[in-house]
Each structure stands twice: as C-alpha cells, then as structure tokens.
Amino acid sequence: MKLLLIGSGGREHALAWKMAQSSKVEKIFVAPGNGGTAIENKCENVNITEIKDLINFAIKENIDLTVVGPEDPLTKGIVNEFKKAGLKIFGPAQNGAMLEGSKSFSKDFMKKYNVKTAEYATFTNVDDALKYLETCSYPTVVKADGLAAGKGVIICVNKEEAIEAVNTCMVDDTFGDAGKTIVIEEFLEGIEASILSITDGKTIIPFLSGKDHKQIFDGGKGPNTGGMGVMAPNPYVTEEVMKDFEENIMANTLVGIREEEFDFKGIIFFGIMITKKGVYLLEYNVRMGDPETQSVLYLMESDLVELIEAALREELDKTTVKWKDGVCINVVLASKGYPGNFTKGYEITIDEKVKDKVFLAGAKLEDDVLKTNGGRVLSVIGCGSNVQEARKEAYENIKYVNFKDSYCRTDIGIHK
C-alpha cells in the first residue's frame, strides 16, 4: 500500500512511525511532514497543504489510503472532497468534524443526546456575555467557539478574570473568528483524562487512556500549552471510571452520531473530567491528540493500518485492539519561551544511547541537519512496567537529546 498522511506535528511523526511498521505498507507520503517524518522508515515528505493539491497528488501517485492528522482540514471538509474524487480517506466528514470545530455545536449535541457534561451558555453578543458573568458562579470557564490551537479555553477564578477572558475572545479578537461566539461553562473540579477511540459510525473502540499535562510549569502552573507530556495509561481511569464513561458518554455519543447520520469513520477523542459526582465530558476532538498519540501508539500492539481498514469497512464490531503491558511516558522538550516568544533554528542532536523513541514535532531537516522549528520541538519516550520505571527511563533518555535553550517539565507522570 501507498499511504498519504496529512499533517506536520509530533502526532503525525508517531502515526507515520506506527503505520510504517505494517507489512502492508510500502510507502508513506507525509504532507507537509516535519524533520521526524523526513528521516522515518518508508516515509517521504511532500510540501503540499491545499486540499485540491492533495487530491491531485493522491490521484497521480495512486494512493491507496489517506489518513488525516490535524483537525483543521477535517473541519474544512477534506474527507467530503476526497470521497467526491473517489479516494479512500480515514477521518470524519465535515458534519461530524463540527464536534470539534464548534464548541457550541458540540455542547448542544451533548445536551440533545444526554451526554454527561457541564452546564453552559452560548453567546454571540459581548454585552449579553458580560451580563451573564454577574450571576454565574466562580470559578467559571470561557471557551472560544472555534478552533484556537488548544489555547481557546480560559479558566477564570473570579468575575474580573472572566470579563478579561470574554473581552480577549470577543473584543480583542485574539482568536480571530474562533472567538466571535463563546461558551461560558460551569467549572468542574477533578482529574482530566484523555480517551482516544476509533469509530466506524456503528461501533466505538476506546484506546488506552492518557494523562496530559497542559500547563508549561511543574505542578500544573503557568499558561496552558498544547501539552507538555503524557502518561498512558492514566492511573485515575479505573474500571469504575471506564464503566461510567462507556455508559454515560461513549454510548450516548454513538447514538448521536447515528441519529445525526454523521459520516464518521475516524478517531473520536473524549476529553473527560473525573469528579466526585462521576465522569463528565469536557470536549470532543475528532483526531488523535498531541502528545497523547506518542504514548498511546507506542503501547499499541495491533497493526494500526488494519484497524483503519476495519473502520472503513464498518467491521470494528469484529475487531479487538491489542496492547503491550506497562506504562509509557512521553516528555515534551520545548523551546525556551514557549508558549510565548521563542527562537527557532537551533541544531538538534539525538544520541544513539536513547533507548526508546524520540518523536519530532516542531523540527525540520535542513541540509541533513535537524533544527528546531516550533515551540514544542519533540517528545522523548520512556517505558517501564510501572510509572516509576517509565519516568526514570524518559528522563534518562532526555539527557541524550540536546538543542540550545531546551526546556521540559520535570514532573510528567507524577501523580498523588
């Protein structure tokens, strides 16, 4: 098989690495890819980003299957366009992708199909939103409705912070069109968990859970980022939590997907909050998470390409996913200054003493030299039979990965 993988992050490097292991795969073109996919086995980067150009490339190269990494092309209808051209593609069509593309759409969907979630209100007018802040309880959460690269969710401790958050979205246009509509949501206290899943529209198979570490500094302090590291499986996702999730969130979501007749053969990622009152859904994503993918796929024993093919054939009900035992931790090595201003273009060196895998994200290959090209530069993997072993290995591996002004959290995988 010849595959086309769309995207350029650490998630895409992990997907490329995993799919390249399939005996069915001869070649993977990654569009546009990064420094990691440039040097990965069976992979070649192609500098194409426009949907029409990707379609032309897939036809010209006789691509057997296209896999979409990021959310942006999914919400723009890439799956619909590929299917119109008679091409095989893995991901939800545009209507299903709205579960991530619009917070208000997804919250209304949750409410309609009795998916357990926080109370909320939606606003398109700044005065109405500010008026609502007079009566809501605190802390509260202000969310930009559209895609904001994982940065459009603001937790507000008091009314002053909430006013600032509303103005940031609706007046200052910090998130552009994504912030023209906002959702103000009840704050849920508890432990977050990520549950990536695969669906064919009739069956959902959950993958191993993950525990993301969003804030930039140790102890969950400082501004939110795209994610500074992940532990999988998440130790807080007990059998009881999983049962609650499957009965009150996953099953009802599947009913909604069927009832709304979404053409959804792809990944559905549930961001959940485990509270004293049970498990609540925070949000849907319609693609693999980053950096969750790096840990979850590292523990997957099954052939990912075969899983994707089963989903496209609507045969997930006959499929089981196999997992390796143990724990996988990935620690993100970022450019100093991220998520604010940072410098690009520093050389990256990866010593052969690294025991596990390094997945590259904000990195490019220039004249056969890997260089930093983003805020979150790479993820360093560590595995073990338990959390302590996995943590030790990840931080041991980090000693052998270097670039100027690198920064990482030192507490990934620590839990109370």
Coordinates of C-alpha atoms in Angstrom, one line a residue:
M1 CA 0.0 0.0 0.0
K2 CA 0.9 3.6 -0.6
L3 CA -0.4 6.0 2.1
L4 CA -0.8 9.7 2.3
L5 CA -0.6 11.2 5.8
I6 CA -1.7 14.8 6.3
G7 CA -0.1 17.0 9.0
S8 CA 3.2 18.2 10.4
G9 CA 3.3 17.6 14.2
G10 CA 4.6 15.1 16.7
R11 CA 1.3 13.2 16.3
E12 CA 2.0 12.8 12.6
H13 CA 5.5 11.5 13.3
A14 CA 4.0 8.9 15.7
L15 CA 1.3 7.9 13.2
A16 CA 3.9 7.6 10.4
W17 CA 6.2 5.5 12.6
K18 CA 3.4 3.2 13.6
M19 CA 1.9 2.8 10.2
A20 CA 5.3 2.1 8.6
Q21 CA 5.5 -1.0 10.9
S22 CA 2.7 -2.6 8.9
S23 CA 3.8 -5.2 6.5
K24 CA 1.0 -3.9 4.2
V25 CA 2.7 -0.6 3.8
E26 CA 5.3 0.1 1.1
K27 CA 5.5 3.9 1.2
I28 CA 4.1 6.8 3.2
F29 CA 4.0 10.3 1.8
V30 CA 3.6 12.9 4.6
A31 CA 2.2 16.3 3.6
P32 CA 3.9 18.5 4.6
G33 CA 5.6 16.5 7.4
N34 CA 8.4 17.6 9.6
G35 CA 12.1 16.7 10.4
G36 CA 11.0 13.4 12.0
T37 CA 8.9 12.1 9.1
A38 CA 11.7 13.2 6.8
I39 CA 14.0 10.5 8.3
E40 CA 11.4 7.9 9.3
N41 CA 11.5 4.5 7.7
K42 CA 9.3 4.2 4.4
C43 CA 8.5 7.9 4.6
E44 CA 8.9 10.9 2.3
N45 CA 7.7 14.5 2.9
V46 CA 5.8 16.3 0.2
N47 CA 5.3 20.1 0.5
I48 CA 1.5 20.2 -0.2
T49 CA -1.2 21.7 2.1
E50 CA -4.1 22.7 -0.1
I51 CA -7.0 20.2 -0.3
K52 CA -7.3 20.3 -4.1
D53 CA -3.5 19.8 -4.5
L54 CA -3.6 16.9 -2.1
I55 CA -6.4 15.3 -4.1
N56 CA -4.4 15.7 -7.3
F57 CA -1.3 14.2 -5.7
A58 CA -3.3 11.2 -4.3
I59 CA -4.7 10.5 -7.8
K60 CA -1.3 10.9 -9.6
E61 CA 0.5 8.7 -7.1
N62 CA -2.3 6.0 -6.9
I63 CA -2.5 6.5 -3.1
D64 CA -4.4 3.6 -1.5
L65 CA -5.4 5.4 1.7
T66 CA -5.2 8.9 3.1
V67 CA -5.0 9.5 6.9
V68 CA -5.7 13.0 8.3
G69 CA -3.8 14.0 11.4
P70 CA -5.0 17.5 12.4
E71 CA -8.4 18.9 12.9
D72 CA -8.2 21.9 10.6
P73 CA -8.6 20.1 7.2
L74 CA -11.3 17.8 8.7
T75 CA -13.4 20.9 9.7
K76 CA -12.8 22.3 6.2
G77 CA -14.4 19.1 4.6
I78 CA -11.3 17.3 3.3
V79 CA -13.0 13.9 3.7
N80 CA -16.0 15.0 1.7
E81 CA -13.8 16.3 -1.1
F82 CA -11.6 13.2 -1.2
K83 CA -14.7 10.9 -1.3
K84 CA -16.2 13.0 -4.2
A85 CA -12.9 12.3 -6.1
G86 CA -13.4 8.5 -5.4
L87 CA -10.4 8.4 -3.0
K88 CA -10.2 6.3 0.2
I89 CA -9.7 8.5 3.3
F90 CA -9.8 8.0 7.1
G91 CA -11.5 10.7 9.1
P92 CA -15.0 12.2 9.8
A93 CA -16.8 14.1 7.1
Q94 CA -17.4 17.8 7.7
N95 CA -20.7 17.4 9.7
G96 CA -19.1 15.1 12.2
A97 CA -15.9 17.2 12.4
M98 CA -18.1 20.0 13.8
L99 CA -18.0 18.1 17.1
E100 CA -14.5 19.7 17.5
G101 CA -14.9 22.6 15.1
S102 CA -17.5 24.4 17.2
K103 CA -17.8 24.3 21.0
S104 CA -21.4 25.4 20.9
F105 CA -22.3 22.8 18.3
S106 CA -20.7 20.0 20.4
K107 CA -22.3 21.2 23.7
D108 CA -25.7 21.3 22.0
F109 CA -25.1 17.8 20.7
M110 CA -24.1 16.6 24.2
K111 CA -27.3 18.1 25.6
K112 CA -29.5 16.6 22.9
Y113 CA -28.1 13.1 23.4
N114 CA -27.9 13.1 27.2
V115 CA -24.1 13.0 27.2
K116 CA -23.0 14.0 30.8
T117 CA -21.3 17.4 30.6
A118 CA -21.0 20.7 32.5
E119 CA -23.8 23.3 32.4
Y120 CA -23.2 26.0 29.8
A121 CA -24.5 29.1 28.0
T122 CA -23.6 30.3 24.5
F123 CA -23.1 33.9 23.5
T124 CA -22.6 35.9 20.2
N125 CA -23.0 39.3 21.8
V126 CA -20.4 40.7 24.2
D127 CA -22.9 42.6 26.4
D128 CA -25.1 39.5 26.9
A129 CA -22.0 37.5 27.9
L130 CA -20.8 40.2 30.4
K131 CA -24.3 40.4 31.9
Y132 CA -24.3 36.6 32.4
L133 CA -21.0 36.9 34.4
E134 CA -22.9 38.9 37.0
T135 CA -24.9 35.9 38.0
C136 CA -22.8 32.8 37.2
S137 CA -20.7 31.0 39.9
Y138 CA -16.9 31.0 40.0
P139 CA -14.5 29.6 39.0
T140 CA -16.0 29.6 35.5
V141 CA -14.7 28.6 32.1
V142 CA -14.7 30.8 29.0
K143 CA -14.2 29.0 25.7
A144 CA -13.7 30.3 22.2
D145 CA -16.3 28.5 20.0
G146 CA -13.9 27.7 17.1
L147 CA -10.5 26.1 16.7
A148 CA -7.8 28.0 18.6
A149 CA -4.9 25.6 18.6
G150 CA -5.7 24.3 22.0
K151 CA -5.4 27.7 23.6
G152 CA -9.0 28.9 23.5
V153 CA -10.1 27.6 26.9
I154 CA -9.6 30.1 29.8
I155 CA -10.3 29.1 33.4
C156 CA -11.4 32.2 35.3
V157 CA -11.2 32.3 39.1
N158 CA -13.3 35.4 39.6
K159 CA -15.5 37.9 37.7
E160 CA -12.6 40.2 36.8
E161 CA -10.7 37.3 35.1
A162 CA -13.9 36.3 33.3
I163 CA -14.5 39.8 32.0
E164 CA -11.0 39.9 30.7
A165 CA -11.4 36.4 29.0
V166 CA -14.7 37.5 27.3
N167 CA -13.0 40.7 26.0
T168 CA -10.0 38.7 24.9
C169 CA -12.2 36.5 22.7
M170 CA -15.0 38.9 21.6
V171 CA -13.4 42.4 21.6
D172 CA -9.6 41.9 21.2
D173 CA -10.1 39.2 18.5
T174 CA -7.2 37.2 20.0
F175 CA -8.6 34.0 18.4
G176 CA -10.0 35.7 15.3
D177 CA -13.3 34.3 14.1
A178 CA -12.9 31.4 16.5
G179 CA -13.8 33.8 19.4
K180 CA -16.7 35.6 17.8
T181 CA -19.0 33.1 19.6
I182 CA -18.1 31.9 23.1
V183 CA -19.3 29.3 25.5
I184 CA -19.3 30.0 29.2
E185 CA -19.3 26.8 31.2
E186 CA -19.6 25.5 34.7
F187 CA -16.1 24.7 36.2
L188 CA -15.7 21.1 37.0
E189 CA -13.2 20.1 39.7
G190 CA -11.4 16.8 39.3
I191 CA -8.8 14.9 37.3
E192 CA -8.7 15.2 33.5
A193 CA -8.2 12.2 31.3
S194 CA -7.9 11.7 27.5
I195 CA -9.6 8.7 25.9
L196 CA -8.7 8.3 22.2
S197 CA -11.0 6.0 20.3
I198 CA -11.7 4.7 16.8
T199 CA -15.1 4.5 15.3
D200 CA -16.8 3.3 12.1
G201 CA -20.0 5.2 12.9
K202 CA -21.6 2.0 14.4
T203 CA -19.1 0.9 17.0
I204 CA -16.6 2.8 19.1
I205 CA -13.5 1.1 20.4
P206 CA -11.7 3.1 23.1
F207 CA -7.9 3.0 23.2
L208 CA -5.7 3.2 26.3
S209 CA -6.4 6.3 28.4
G210 CA -3.8 9.1 28.7
K211 CA -3.0 11.8 31.3
D212 CA -2.0 15.0 29.7
H213 CA 0.0 17.8 31.4
K214 CA -1.3 21.0 29.9
Q215 CA 0.5 23.9 31.8
I216 CA 4.0 24.9 31.0
F217 CA 5.5 24.7 34.5
D218 CA 5.8 21.9 37.1
G219 CA 2.8 21.4 39.4
G220 CA 0.4 22.5 36.7
K221 CA 1.3 26.1 36.9
G222 CA 1.6 28.8 34.3
P223 CA -0.2 29.2 31.0
N224 CA -1.8 26.4 29.0
T225 CA 0.1 24.8 26.2
G226 CA -0.7 22.2 23.5
G227 CA 0.6 19.6 26.1
M228 CA 3.9 19.1 27.9
G229 CA 3.8 15.4 28.3
V230 CA 1.6 12.4 28.7
M231 CA 1.4 9.2 30.9
A232 CA -0.5 6.2 29.5
P233 CA -2.5 4.5 30.8
N234 CA -3.9 7.2 33.1
P235 CA -3.9 5.7 36.6
Y236 CA -7.0 7.6 37.5
V237 CA -9.1 5.8 34.9
T238 CA -10.2 2.9 37.0
E239 CA -12.6 0.1 35.9
E240 CA -15.4 2.1 37.6
V241 CA -14.4 5.3 35.8
M242 CA -14.3 3.4 32.4
K243 CA -17.7 1.9 33.1
D244 CA -19.2 5.3 33.9
F245 CA -17.6 6.8 30.7
E246 CA -18.8 4.0 28.4
E247 CA -22.4 4.1 29.7
N248 CA -23.0 7.8 30.1
I249 CA -20.7 9.4 27.5
M250 CA -19.5 6.9 24.8
A251 CA -22.8 5.0 24.3
N252 CA -24.8 8.2 24.1
T253 CA -22.3 9.8 21.7
L254 CA -22.6 6.8 19.4
V255 CA -26.4 7.2 19.4
G256 CA -26.0 10.8 18.4
I257 CA -23.6 10.0 15.6
R258 CA -26.1 7.5 14.2
E259 CA -29.2 9.7 14.7
E260 CA -27.5 12.8 13.1
E261 CA -26.3 10.5 10.2
F262 CA -22.7 11.7 10.5
D263 CA -20.4 10.0 8.1
F264 CA -17.9 9.3 10.8
K265 CA -15.1 6.7 10.2
G266 CA -12.2 8.1 12.1
I267 CA -10.8 9.0 15.5
I268 CA -13.0 10.4 18.3
F269 CA -11.1 11.6 21.3
F270 CA -13.0 12.2 24.5
G271 CA -11.6 14.8 27.0
I272 CA -13.2 13.8 30.3
M273 CA -13.2 15.1 33.9
I274 CA -13.3 12.6 36.7
T275 CA -15.1 14.3 39.5
K276 CA -16.6 13.3 42.9
K277 CA -20.0 13.3 41.1
G278 CA -18.9 11.0 38.4
V279 CA -17.4 11.3 34.9
Y280 CA -18.2 14.3 32.7
L281 CA -17.3 15.1 29.1
L282 CA -15.3 18.3 28.6
E283 CA -14.9 18.2 24.9
Y284 CA -14.7 16.1 21.7
N285 CA -11.7 16.0 19.4
V286 CA -12.1 14.3 16.0
R287 CA -8.5 13.3 15.6
M288 CA -5.6 11.9 17.7
G289 CA -4.3 14.1 20.5
D290 CA -0.8 15.5 20.6
P291 CA 1.1 14.5 22.7
E292 CA -1.3 11.6 23.7
T293 CA -0.7 9.8 20.4
Q294 CA 3.0 9.4 21.0
S295 CA 2.4 7.4 24.3
V296 CA -0.7 5.6 23.2
L297 CA 0.6 4.3 19.8
Y298 CA 3.9 3.3 21.5
L299 CA 1.9 0.8 23.6
M300 CA -0.3 -0.4 20.7
E301 CA 0.5 -3.9 19.6
S302 CA -2.2 -4.1 16.9
D303 CA -1.5 -3.1 13.3
L304 CA -2.9 0.5 13.0
V305 CA -3.4 0.2 9.2
E306 CA -5.5 -2.9 9.7
L307 CA -7.6 -1.1 12.3
I308 CA -8.2 1.8 10.0
E309 CA -9.2 -0.6 7.2
A310 CA -11.6 -2.3 9.6
A311 CA -13.2 1.0 10.4
L312 CA -13.6 1.9 6.7
R313 CA -15.3 -1.4 6.1
E314 CA -17.6 -0.8 9.2
E315 CA -16.2 -4.0 10.8
L316 CA -15.0 -2.7 14.2
D317 CA -17.6 -4.9 15.9
K318 CA -15.4 -7.9 14.8
T319 CA -12.1 -6.2 15.9
T320 CA -10.1 -6.2 19.1
V321 CA -7.2 -3.9 19.8
K322 CA -4.1 -5.5 21.5
W323 CA -1.9 -3.5 23.9
K324 CA 1.5 -4.0 25.4
D325 CA 1.7 -4.3 29.2
G326 CA 3.3 -1.5 31.2
V327 CA 3.4 2.3 31.2
C328 CA 4.6 4.8 28.5
I329 CA 5.5 8.3 29.4
N330 CA 6.5 11.0 26.9
V331 CA 8.1 14.2 28.0
V332 CA 7.9 17.2 25.6
L333 CA 11.1 19.1 25.1
A334 CA 10.1 22.7 24.2
S335 CA 11.9 25.9 23.0
K336 CA 12.6 28.3 25.9
G337 CA 9.9 31.0 26.0
Y338 CA 7.1 28.8 24.7
P339 CA 4.1 29.3 24.8
G340 CA 5.2 32.9 24.3
N341 CA 8.1 34.1 22.1
F342 CA 11.0 31.7 21.3
T343 CA 13.8 31.3 18.8
K344 CA 13.9 28.8 16.0
G345 CA 16.7 27.3 14.0
Y346 CA 18.9 25.6 16.7
E347 CA 20.5 22.3 15.8
I348 CA 19.0 19.2 17.5
T349 CA 21.3 16.2 18.4
I350 CA 19.9 12.8 19.4
D351 CA 22.5 10.4 20.7
E352 CA 22.3 6.7 19.9
K353 CA 22.1 6.0 23.7
V354 CA 18.4 6.9 23.7
K355 CA 16.7 3.6 24.5
D356 CA 13.2 4.3 23.2
K357 CA 11.8 6.7 20.6
V358 CA 12.1 10.4 20.0
F359 CA 9.1 11.8 18.1
L360 CA 9.8 15.1 16.4
A361 CA 7.2 17.9 16.2
G362 CA 8.5 21.5 15.8
A363 CA 11.6 20.4 13.9
K364 CA 12.8 20.5 10.3
L365 CA 15.5 18.8 8.3
E366 CA 17.8 21.3 6.6
D367 CA 20.9 20.1 4.7
D368 CA 20.7 16.8 6.6
V369 CA 20.7 18.7 9.9
L370 CA 17.7 18.6 12.3
K371 CA 16.8 22.1 13.5
T372 CA 14.2 23.5 15.9
N373 CA 11.2 24.9 14.1
G374 CA 8.5 25.4 16.7
G375 CA 7.5 25.7 20.4
R376 CA 7.0 22.1 21.2
V377 CA 10.1 20.6 19.5
L378 CA 9.9 16.9 20.3
S379 CA 8.7 14.2 22.6
V380 CA 11.0 11.8 24.4
I381 CA 9.6 8.4 25.2
G382 CA 10.2 6.2 28.3
C383 CA 8.6 2.8 29.0
G384 CA 8.5 0.6 32.0
S385 CA 6.5 -2.0 33.9
N386 CA 5.2 0.8 36.2
V387 CA 5.1 4.6 36.3
Q388 CA 8.3 5.0 38.3
E389 CA 10.3 2.9 35.8
A390 CA 8.8 4.7 32.8
R391 CA 9.5 8.1 34.3
K392 CA 13.1 7.1 35.1
E393 CA 13.7 5.9 31.6
A394 CA 12.1 9.0 29.9
Y395 CA 14.2 11.4 31.9
E396 CA 17.3 9.3 31.4
N397 CA 16.7 9.4 27.6
I398 CA 16.3 13.2 27.7
K399 CA 20.0 13.5 28.8
Y400 CA 20.9 12.3 25.3
V401 CA 18.7 14.8 23.3
N402 CA 20.0 18.3 23.0
F403 CA 19.3 21.7 21.5
K404 CA 20.0 25.2 22.7
D405 CA 17.6 26.7 25.2
S406 CA 15.6 23.4 25.6
Y407 CA 13.0 23.2 28.4
C408 CA 10.8 20.5 29.8
R409 CA 8.7 19.8 32.9
T410 CA 10.3 17.6 35.4
D411 CA 7.1 16.1 36.9
I412 CA 5.5 14.3 34.0
G413 CA 3.9 11.1 35.4
I414 CA 4.0 12.2 39.0
H415 CA 0.5 11.8 40.5
K416 CA -0.9 11.9 44.0

